[in-house]
Short mmCIF file of N, CA and C in Angstrom, two decimals:
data_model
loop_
_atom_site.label_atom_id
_atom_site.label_comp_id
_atom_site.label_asym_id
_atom_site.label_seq_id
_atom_site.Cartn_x
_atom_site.Cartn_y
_atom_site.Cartn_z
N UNK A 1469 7.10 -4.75 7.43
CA UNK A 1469 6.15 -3.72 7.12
C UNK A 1469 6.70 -2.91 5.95
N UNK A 1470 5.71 -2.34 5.02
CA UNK A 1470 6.45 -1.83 3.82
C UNK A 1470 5.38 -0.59 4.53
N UNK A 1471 6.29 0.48 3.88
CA UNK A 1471 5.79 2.00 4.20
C UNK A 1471 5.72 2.56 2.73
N UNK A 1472 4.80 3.14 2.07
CA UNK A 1472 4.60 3.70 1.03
C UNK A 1472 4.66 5.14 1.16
N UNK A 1473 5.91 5.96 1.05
CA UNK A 1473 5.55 8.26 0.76
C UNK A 1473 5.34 8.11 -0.09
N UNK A 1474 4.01 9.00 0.02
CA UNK A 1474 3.33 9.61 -1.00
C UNK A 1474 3.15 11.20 -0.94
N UNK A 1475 3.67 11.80 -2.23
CA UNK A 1475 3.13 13.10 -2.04
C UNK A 1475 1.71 13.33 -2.21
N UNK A 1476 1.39 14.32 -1.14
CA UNK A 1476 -0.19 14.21 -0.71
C UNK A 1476 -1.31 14.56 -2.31
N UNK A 1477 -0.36 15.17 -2.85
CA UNK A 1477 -1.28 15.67 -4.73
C UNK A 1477 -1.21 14.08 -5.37
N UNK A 1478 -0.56 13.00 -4.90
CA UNK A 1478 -0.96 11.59 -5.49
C UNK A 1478 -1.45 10.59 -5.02
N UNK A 1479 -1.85 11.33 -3.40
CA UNK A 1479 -2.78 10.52 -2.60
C UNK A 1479 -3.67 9.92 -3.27
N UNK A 1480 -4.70 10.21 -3.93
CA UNK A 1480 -5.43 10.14 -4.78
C UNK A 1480 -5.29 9.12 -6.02
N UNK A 1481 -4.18 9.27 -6.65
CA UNK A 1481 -3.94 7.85 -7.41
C UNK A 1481 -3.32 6.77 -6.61
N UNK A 1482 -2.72 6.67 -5.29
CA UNK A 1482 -2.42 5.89 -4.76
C UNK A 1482 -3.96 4.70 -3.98
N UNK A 1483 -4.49 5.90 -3.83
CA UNK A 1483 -5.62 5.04 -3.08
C UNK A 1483 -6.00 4.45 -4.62
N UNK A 1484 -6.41 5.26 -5.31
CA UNK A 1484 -7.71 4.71 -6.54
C UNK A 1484 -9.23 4.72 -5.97
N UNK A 1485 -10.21 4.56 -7.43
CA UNK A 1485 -11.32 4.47 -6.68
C UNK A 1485 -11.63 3.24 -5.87
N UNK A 1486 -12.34 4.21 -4.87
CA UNK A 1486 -13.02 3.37 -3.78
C UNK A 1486 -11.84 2.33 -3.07
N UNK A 1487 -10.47 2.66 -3.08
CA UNK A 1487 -9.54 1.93 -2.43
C UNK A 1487 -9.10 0.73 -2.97
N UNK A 1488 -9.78 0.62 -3.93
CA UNK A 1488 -9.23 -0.93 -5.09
C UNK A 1488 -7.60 -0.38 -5.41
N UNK A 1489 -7.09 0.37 -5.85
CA UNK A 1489 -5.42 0.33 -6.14
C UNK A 1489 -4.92 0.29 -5.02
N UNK A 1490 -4.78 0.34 -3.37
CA UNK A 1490 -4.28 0.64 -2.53
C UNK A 1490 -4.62 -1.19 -2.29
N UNK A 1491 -5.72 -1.63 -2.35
CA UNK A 1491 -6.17 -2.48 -1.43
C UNK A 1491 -5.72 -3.50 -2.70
N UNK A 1492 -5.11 -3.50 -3.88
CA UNK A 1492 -4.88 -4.49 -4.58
C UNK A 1492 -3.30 -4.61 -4.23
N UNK A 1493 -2.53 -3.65 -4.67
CA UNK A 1493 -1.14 -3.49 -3.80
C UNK A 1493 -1.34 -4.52 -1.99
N UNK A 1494 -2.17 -4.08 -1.08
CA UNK A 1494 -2.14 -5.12 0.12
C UNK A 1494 -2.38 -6.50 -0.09
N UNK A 1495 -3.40 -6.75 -1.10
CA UNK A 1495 -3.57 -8.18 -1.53
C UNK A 1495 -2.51 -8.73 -2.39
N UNK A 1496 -1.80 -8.14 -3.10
CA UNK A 1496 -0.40 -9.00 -3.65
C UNK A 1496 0.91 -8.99 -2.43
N UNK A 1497 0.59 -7.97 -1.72
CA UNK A 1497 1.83 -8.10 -0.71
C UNK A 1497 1.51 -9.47 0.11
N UNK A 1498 0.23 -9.68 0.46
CA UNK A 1498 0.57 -10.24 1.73
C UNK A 1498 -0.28 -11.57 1.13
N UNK A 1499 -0.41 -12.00 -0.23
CA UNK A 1499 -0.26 -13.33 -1.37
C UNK A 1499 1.18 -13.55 -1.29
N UNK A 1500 2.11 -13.13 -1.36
CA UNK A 1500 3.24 -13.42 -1.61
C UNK A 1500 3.77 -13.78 0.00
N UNK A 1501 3.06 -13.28 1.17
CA UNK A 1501 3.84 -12.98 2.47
C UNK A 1501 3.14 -14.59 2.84
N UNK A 1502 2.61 -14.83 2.63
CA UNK A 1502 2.09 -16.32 2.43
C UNK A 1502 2.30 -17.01 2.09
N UNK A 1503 2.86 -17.18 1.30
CA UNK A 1503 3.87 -17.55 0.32
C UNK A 1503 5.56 -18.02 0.67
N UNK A 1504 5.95 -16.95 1.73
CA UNK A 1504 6.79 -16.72 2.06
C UNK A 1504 7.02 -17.10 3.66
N UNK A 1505 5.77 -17.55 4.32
CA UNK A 1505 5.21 -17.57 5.34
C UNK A 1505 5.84 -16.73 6.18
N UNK A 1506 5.46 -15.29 6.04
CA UNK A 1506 6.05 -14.46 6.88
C UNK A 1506 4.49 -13.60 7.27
N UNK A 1507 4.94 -12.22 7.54
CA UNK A 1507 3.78 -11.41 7.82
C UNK A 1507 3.94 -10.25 7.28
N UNK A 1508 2.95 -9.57 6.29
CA UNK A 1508 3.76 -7.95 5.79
C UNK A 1508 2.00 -7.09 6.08
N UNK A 1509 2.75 -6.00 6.60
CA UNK A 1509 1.55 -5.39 6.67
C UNK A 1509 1.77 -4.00 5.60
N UNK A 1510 1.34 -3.14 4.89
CA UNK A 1510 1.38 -2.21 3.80
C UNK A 1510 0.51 -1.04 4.56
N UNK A 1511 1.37 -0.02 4.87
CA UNK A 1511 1.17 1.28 5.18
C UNK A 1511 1.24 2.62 4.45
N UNK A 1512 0.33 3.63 4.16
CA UNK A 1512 0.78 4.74 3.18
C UNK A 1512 1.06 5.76 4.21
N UNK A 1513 1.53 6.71 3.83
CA UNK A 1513 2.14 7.82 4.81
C UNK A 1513 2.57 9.32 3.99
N UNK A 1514 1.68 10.53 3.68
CA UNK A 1514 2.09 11.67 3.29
C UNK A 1514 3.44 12.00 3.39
N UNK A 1515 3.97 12.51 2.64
CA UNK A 1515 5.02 13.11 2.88
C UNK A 1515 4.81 14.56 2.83
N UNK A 1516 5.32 14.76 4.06
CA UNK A 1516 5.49 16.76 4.37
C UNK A 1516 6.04 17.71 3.78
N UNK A 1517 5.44 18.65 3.11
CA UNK A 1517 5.89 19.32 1.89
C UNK A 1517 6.43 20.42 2.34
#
């Protein structure tokens, strides 16, 4: 599992619109986890200021 902190003021460029930058980051992780024949799942997580 990969865990992504994010400070919550870049939440926003992390997702991207409509979740395409977040959800392109999950689609190369888990192309490669296939690849690799393993399993990766991609999590974001605020970090507490």
């Amino acid at each position: 599992m990969f865990l992504i902190s994010v400070d919550p003021t870049d939440m926003g460029l992390l997702i991207g619109k409509e979740g395409r930058t977040i959800n392109s980051i999950r689609t190369l992780a888990k192309a490669r986890a296939v690849k690799e024949n393993i399993w990766v799942d991609v999590n974001v997580k605020e970090t507490q200021v």
